[in-house]
Coordinates of C-alpha atoms and ligand atoms in Angstrom, one line a residue:
X1 CA -19.1 -69.1 -47.3
X2 CA -18.3 -72.2 -44.3
X3 CA -20.1 -72.1 -41.1
X4 CA -19.0 -74.3 -38.3
X5 CA -21.9 -76.3 -36.9
X6 CA -21.3 -76.3 -32.7
X7 CA -23.8 -78.4 -30.5
X8 CA -24.5 -77.4 -27.0
X9 CA -26.9 -78.4 -24.1
X10 CA -30.2 -76.3 -24.8
X11 CA -31.0 -76.5 -21.2
X12 CA -29.1 -77.9 -18.4
X13 CA -25.6 -77.5 -16.0
X14 CA -23.4 -77.0 -19.2
X15 CA -25.4 -74.2 -20.7
X16 CA -24.4 -71.1 -19.3
X17 CA -21.2 -71.6 -19.2
X18 CA -20.2 -73.2 -22.4
X19 CA -22.8 -70.1 -23.9
X20 CA -20.2 -67.5 -21.6
X21 CA -16.8 -69.5 -23.0
X22 CA -18.2 -68.8 -26.8
X23 CA -18.6 -65.2 -25.9
X24 CA -15.8 -64.8 -24.4
X25 CA -14.1 -66.1 -27.4
X26 CA -16.1 -63.4 -29.8
X27 CA -18.9 -65.9 -30.6
X28 CA -21.8 -64.4 -29.3
X29 CA -25.5 -66.0 -30.5
X30 CA -29.0 -64.8 -30.7
X31 CA -30.8 -67.4 -29.0
X32 CA -34.6 -67.8 -29.7
X33 CA -37.0 -69.6 -27.1
X34 CA -38.0 -73.4 -28.1
X35 CA -35.6 -72.5 -31.4
X36 CA -33.4 -75.4 -32.3
X37 CA -30.3 -73.1 -34.5
X38 CA -28.8 -69.8 -33.1
X39 CA -26.9 -67.5 -35.1
X40 CA -24.2 -65.5 -34.6
X41 CA -23.4 -62.2 -36.2
X42 CA -19.5 -62.0 -35.3
X43 CA -18.4 -65.6 -36.7
X44 CA -19.4 -67.9 -39.3
X45 CA -20.5 -70.3 -37.4
X46 CA -24.5 -71.4 -36.0
X47 CA -25.3 -72.7 -32.6
X48 CA -27.4 -76.5 -32.2
X49 CA -29.4 -76.6 -29.1
X50 CA -30.2 -79.9 -28.0
X51 CA -30.1 -82.5 -25.5
X52 CA -27.0 -83.8 -24.1
X53 CA -27.5 -87.2 -24.8
X54 CA -28.0 -86.5 -27.9
X55 CA -24.5 -84.5 -28.8
X56 CA -22.5 -87.5 -29.8
X57 CA -24.7 -88.9 -32.3
X58 CA -24.6 -85.7 -34.0
X59 CA -20.7 -85.1 -33.8
X60 CA -20.2 -89.0 -34.8
X61 CA -22.9 -88.4 -38.2
X62 CA -21.0 -84.9 -38.9
X63 CA -24.2 -82.8 -38.5
X64 CA -22.3 -81.0 -36.4
X65 CA -19.0 -80.0 -36.5
X66 CA -18.0 -79.2 -32.5
X67 CA -20.0 -79.9 -29.5
X68 CA -19.6 -79.2 -26.0
X69 CA -20.3 -82.0 -24.1
X70 CA -20.0 -84.0 -20.5
X71 CA -17.2 -86.4 -20.9
X72 CA -19.5 -88.9 -18.8
X73 CA -22.1 -88.7 -21.5
X74 CA -19.6 -89.2 -24.5
X75 CA -18.0 -92.3 -22.8
X76 CA -21.7 -94.2 -22.2
X77 CA -23.2 -93.2 -25.6
X78 CA -20.2 -93.3 -28.2
X79 CA -16.8 -94.8 -26.6
X80 CA -17.8 -97.6 -23.8
X81 CA -21.0 -98.5 -26.5
X82 CA -19.0 -99.1 -29.6
X83 CA -22.3 -97.5 -31.3
X84 CA -20.9 -95.8 -34.0
X85 CA -17.6 -97.7 -34.0
X86 CA -16.1 -94.3 -34.5
X87 CA -13.3 -92.7 -32.4
X88 CA -14.7 -89.2 -31.4
X89 CA -11.5 -86.9 -30.6
X90 CA -11.4 -84.8 -28.0
X91 CA -9.6 -81.7 -28.6
X92 CA -10.0 -79.6 -25.3
X93 CA -10.9 -80.1 -21.2
X94 CA -12.8 -77.3 -20.8
X95 CA -12.0 -77.1 -17.0
X96 CA -15.9 -76.9 -16.0
X97 CA -18.8 -79.3 -15.2
X98 CA -16.7 -81.7 -13.3
X99 CA -18.2 -84.6 -11.8
X100 CA -17.3 -87.8 -10.6
X101 CA -19.8 -91.2 -11.5
X102 CA -19.8 -93.0 -8.1
X103 CA -21.1 -96.1 -6.4
X104 CA -23.5 -95.3 -3.8
X105 CA -25.2 -97.6 -0.8
X106 CA -27.9 -97.0 1.8
X107 CA -25.5 -94.6 5.0
X108 CA -26.3 -97.8 7.5
X109 CA -25.1 -100.4 5.2
X110 CA -21.1 -101.6 5.9
X111 CA -18.9 -101.6 3.3
X112 CA -15.6 -103.0 2.8
X113 CA -14.3 -103.5 -0.4
X114 CA -15.9 -103.7 -4.2
X115 CA -16.8 -107.6 -4.0
X116 CA -19.7 -106.5 -1.7
X117 CA -21.4 -105.5 -4.9
X118 CA -21.4 -109.2 -6.0
X119 CA -24.5 -110.5 -6.6
X120 CA -26.3 -107.0 -6.1
X121 CA -28.6 -104.8 -8.4
X122 CA -27.2 -101.5 -9.1
X123 CA -29.5 -98.4 -10.6
X124 CA -28.0 -96.2 -13.3
X125 CA -28.5 -94.1 -16.0
X126 CA -24.8 -95.3 -17.1
X127 CA -24.8 -98.9 -17.6
X128 CA -22.2 -99.0 -20.3
X129 CA -19.9 -97.5 -17.8
X130 CA -20.4 -99.5 -14.9
X131 CA -20.5 -102.7 -16.7
X132 CA -17.0 -102.1 -18.2
X133 CA -15.9 -101.2 -14.4
X134 CA -17.5 -104.1 -12.8
X135 CA -15.9 -106.5 -15.0
X136 CA -12.4 -105.1 -14.9
X137 CA -13.0 -105.9 -10.8
X138 CA -14.3 -109.3 -11.7
X139 CA -17.7 -108.4 -9.9
X140 CA -20.9 -109.8 -10.9
X141 CA -23.6 -107.4 -10.4
X142 CA -26.8 -106.4 -12.5
X143 CA -27.1 -103.1 -14.1
X144 CA -30.7 -101.7 -14.2
X145 CA -31.0 -98.5 -16.2
X146 CA -32.7 -96.0 -14.8
X147 CA -33.2 -92.3 -16.3
X148 CA -33.8 -90.0 -13.7
X149 CA -34.0 -90.1 -10.4
X150 CA -31.8 -92.7 -9.7
X151 CA -31.2 -91.8 -6.0
X152 CA -34.4 -92.8 -4.9
X153 CA -34.3 -96.7 -6.1
X154 CA -32.8 -98.1 -3.0
X155 CA -35.9 -96.8 -1.0
X156 CA -38.1 -98.1 -3.6
X157 CA -36.5 -101.6 -3.3
X158 CA -35.7 -101.7 -7.0
X159 CA -32.2 -101.7 -6.7
X160 CA -29.6 -102.5 -3.5
X161 CA -27.0 -99.4 -4.7
X162 CA -26.9 -96.8 -7.1
X163 CA -24.4 -95.7 -9.8
X164 CA -24.8 -92.0 -10.1
X165 CA -23.3 -88.5 -11.2
X166 CA -21.7 -86.6 -8.0
X167 CA -20.6 -83.2 -7.5
X168 CA -21.1 -81.8 -4.0
X169 CA -22.3 -85.3 -2.3
X170 CA -25.7 -83.5 -1.1
X171 CA -27.9 -85.5 -3.2
X172 CA -26.7 -88.6 -1.7
X173 CA -27.0 -87.4 1.8
X174 CA -30.4 -86.0 1.7
X175 CA -31.0 -89.8 0.1
X176 CA -29.9 -91.2 3.3
X177 CA -27.1 -92.6 0.8
X178 CA -23.2 -92.7 1.1
X179 CA -20.4 -92.9 -1.8
X180 CA -18.1 -96.0 -1.4
X181 CA -16.3 -95.8 -4.8
X182 CA -15.6 -93.6 -8.0
X183 CA -15.1 -95.1 -10.7
X184 CA -15.4 -91.7 -13.3
X185 CA -14.1 -88.4 -13.7
X186 CA -15.8 -86.3 -15.8
X187 CA -15.6 -82.7 -17.0
X188 CA -17.2 -80.6 -20.2
X189 CA -15.2 -81.5 -23.4
X190 CA -14.9 -79.9 -26.7
X191 CA -15.4 -82.8 -29.1
X192 CA -15.0 -82.6 -33.1
X193 CA -16.6 -84.6 -35.2
X194 CA -14.3 -87.7 -37.3
X195 CA -16.0 -86.9 -40.5
X196 CA -14.3 -84.9 -43.1
X197 CA -13.9 -81.7 -42.5
X198 CA -13.0 -79.1 -45.5
X199 CA -9.9 -76.8 -45.2
X200 CA -11.8 -73.7 -44.4
X201 CA -13.5 -75.0 -41.6
X202 CA -10.3 -76.9 -40.4
X203 CA -8.6 -73.6 -39.8
X204 CA -12.0 -71.8 -38.5
X205 CA -11.6 -74.7 -35.9
X206 CA -7.9 -74.1 -35.4
X207 CA -8.5 -70.3 -34.6
X208 CA -11.5 -71.4 -32.2
X209 CA -9.3 -73.7 -30.6
X210 CA -6.5 -71.1 -30.1
X211 CA -9.0 -68.3 -28.8
X212 CA -10.4 -71.1 -26.5
X213 CA -7.2 -71.8 -24.5
X214 CA -6.4 -68.2 -24.6
X215 CA -10.2 -68.1 -22.1
X216 CA -9.0 -70.9 -20.2
X217 CA -5.4 -69.7 -19.4
X218 CA -6.6 -66.7 -18.3
X219 CA -8.8 -68.1 -15.8
X220 CA -6.0 -69.4 -14.0
X221 CA -3.4 -66.1 -14.8
X222 CA -3.1 -63.0 -12.7
X223 CA -1.6 -59.6 -12.8
X224 CA -0.3 -58.3 -9.9
X225 CA 1.5 -55.0 -8.8
X226 CA 2.8 -53.5 -6.6
X227 CA 5.9 -51.3 -5.4
X228 CA 8.9 -52.8 -3.8
X229 CA 12.3 -52.9 -2.8
X230 CA 14.4 -53.7 -6.1
X231 CA 16.4 -56.1 -3.8
X232 CA 13.5 -58.1 -2.7
X233 CA 12.8 -58.7 -6.6
X234 CA 13.7 -62.7 -6.2
X235 CA 12.1 -63.6 -3.1
X236 CA 9.0 -61.6 -4.9
X237 CA 9.4 -64.4 -7.3
X238 CA 9.7 -67.2 -5.1
X239 CA 6.5 -65.9 -3.3
X240 CA 4.7 -65.8 -6.3
X241 CA 4.5 -69.5 -8.1
X242 CA 4.8 -70.1 -11.7
X243 CA 5.4 -65.8 -12.2
X244 CA 7.0 -65.1 -15.7
X245 CA 9.9 -62.6 -15.5
X246 CA 8.4 -59.5 -14.1
X247 CA 8.1 -55.6 -15.8
X248 CA 10.0 -53.8 -13.3
X249 CA 9.9 -49.8 -13.5
X250 CA 11.5 -47.0 -11.7
X251 CA 9.2 -44.9 -9.4
X252 CA 9.4 -41.0 -9.2
X253 CA 10.7 -39.7 -6.2
X254 CA 12.2 -42.8 -4.9
X255 CA 15.9 -44.5 -5.7
X256 CA 15.2 -48.0 -4.1
X257 CA 11.6 -48.8 -4.9
X258 CA 10.3 -49.8 -7.9
X259 CA 6.9 -50.7 -9.6
X260 CA 6.4 -54.7 -9.9
X261 CA 3.9 -56.1 -12.4
X262 CA 3.8 -59.8 -12.8
X263 CA 1.8 -62.1 -14.8
X264 CA 1.0 -65.0 -12.1
X265 CA 0.1 -68.6 -13.1
X266 CA -1.5 -69.4 -10.1
X267 CA -4.2 -68.5 -7.7
X268 CA -3.2 -65.6 -5.2
X269 CA -4.1 -65.8 -2.1
X270 CA -4.5 -63.6 0.8
X271 CA -1.6 -65.4 2.6
X272 CA 0.2 -64.6 -0.7
X273 CA -0.2 -60.9 -0.3
X274 CA 0.5 -60.8 3.0
X275 CA 3.5 -62.6 2.3
X276 CA 4.4 -59.8 0.3
X277 CA 3.8 -57.0 2.4
X278 CA 6.3 -58.9 5.0
X279 CA 8.8 -58.5 1.8
X280 CA 8.1 -54.4 2.4
X281 CA 6.0 -54.5 -0.8
X282 CA 2.9 -51.9 -1.0
X283 CA 0.1 -51.2 -3.1
X284 CA -0.4 -54.5 -3.9
X285 CA -3.3 -55.3 -6.5
X286 CA -4.3 -58.8 -7.8
X287 CA -6.5 -58.1 -11.4
X288 CA -8.1 -60.6 -13.2
X289 CA -6.8 -61.6 -16.8
X290 CA -9.6 -61.6 -19.3
X291 CA -7.5 -63.2 -22.4
X292 CA -4.1 -64.3 -22.4
X293 CA -2.1 -65.5 -25.4
X294 CA 1.3 -66.3 -24.9
Ligands
LIG1 O1 -31.6 -82.2 -20.8 P1 -30.3 -82.7 -20.4 O2 -30.3 -84.1 -21.1 O3 -29.5 -81.8 -21.7 O4 -29.9 -82.4 -19.4 P2 -29.4 -83.6 -18.0 O5 -30.3 -83.2 -16.8 O6 -29.3 -85.2 -18.6 O7 -28.1 -83.1 -17.9 P3 -28.0 -82.0 -16.6 O8 -28.0 -80.7 -17.1 O9 -28.0 -82.2 -15.2 O10 -25.9 -82.1 -16.5 C1 -24.9 -82.4 -17.9 C2 -23.5 -82.6 -17.7 O11 -23.3 -81.8 -16.2 C3 -23.9 -84.2 -17.0 O12 -23.5 -85.1 -18.2 C4 -22.2 -84.2 -16.4 O13 -21.4 -84.0 -17.5 C5 -22.1 -82.6 -16.0 N1 -22.6 -82.3 -14.2 C6 -22.1 -81.9 -12.9 C7 -24.0 -82.9 -13.5 C8 -23.3 -82.5 -12.0 N2 -22.5 -81.8 -11.7 C9 -24.4 -83.0 -11.1 N3 -24.3 -82.6 -10.2 N4 -24.5 -83.6 -14.4 C10 -25.5 -84.1 -13.2 N5 -25.6 -83.7 -12.1 C11 -26.9 -84.7 -11.1 C12 -26.5 -85.7 -10.7 O14 -27.3 -86.6 -11.6 C13 -27.3 -85.5 -9.6 O15 -28.6 -86.1 -9.6 O16 -26.5 -83.5 -9.8 C14 -27.0 -84.5 -8.5 C15 -25.8 -84.8 -7.9 O17 -25.5 -83.1 -7.2 P4 -24.8 -83.3 -6.2 O18 -23.9 -81.6 -6.0 O19 -26.2 -83.4 -4.9 O20 -23.9 -84.3 -5.4
LIG2 ZN1 -29.4 -85.6 -20.3

């Protein structure tokens, strides 16, 4: 029987969330310390645990069928580098590992426009994405490749500015830098090998993708229950945006009030619940949904 080989980051920012989603999809792996492969008892799949930078190459040459990787890494290693002369299809944006690639300069310096980078040296681990951006803006600047701790290079006089991944902005701040331009937005993506995949694997990929979609759409979906007056049903639907048609059930010993159950596709805030209460709703419950197939 065929097995899907899935590449994930061995140890880093994407590892935990990727393993959690796979587990929610019914794929639990037996991971042993310092071992490259992990097997799965519940699904014909094996994991390959590698550095994120290596995932695009394994996908490109067909060593792995699927890979979870930051879009920034994929873009830098494959798309912008024209490394493999291949198009690696993104089959799902995963909605985690979100970050941006930004230009930053020492905080005491003035900044007016991207033209300020003319003639400057910019330290980065993403020279291909950066050069592409500079070219599109017709700015001549030098991208210097630095593998780690890019943020300390201006202090060391190695570079005038940096181009690095930013998430909260805390690292820039701690190093006396300020973000002046965002050049790329990224999140974790699921990619598929462009090498030909047999029918059996194709079926498994489609099934896994459907499960992933079920898990991802459940993340933004809530199950809301309350008791309310029948006459307020329309207003309740307006308050809960993205709601489907509610299920309405009679309540024992009440002719006006009914039990209302609604699947709501957006965040339900305290404010929303307070609005429902103002409409006379009682016993309002908001529950998370684990899996959701429409
Ligand atoms: O060992 P390996 O090569 O596999 O891991 P790595 O060290 O290269 O990558 P890792 O684990 O740091 O990040 C993996 C992926 O997570 C990246 O490719 C991004 O797609 C995504 N990601 C999301 C981030 C961040 N957020 C992030 N904040 N990657 C890196 N950072 C770093 C950034 O480089 C900077 O040093 O965090 C710092 C900035 O964070 P803030 O919150 O202070 O702004
Ligand atoms: Zn890496």
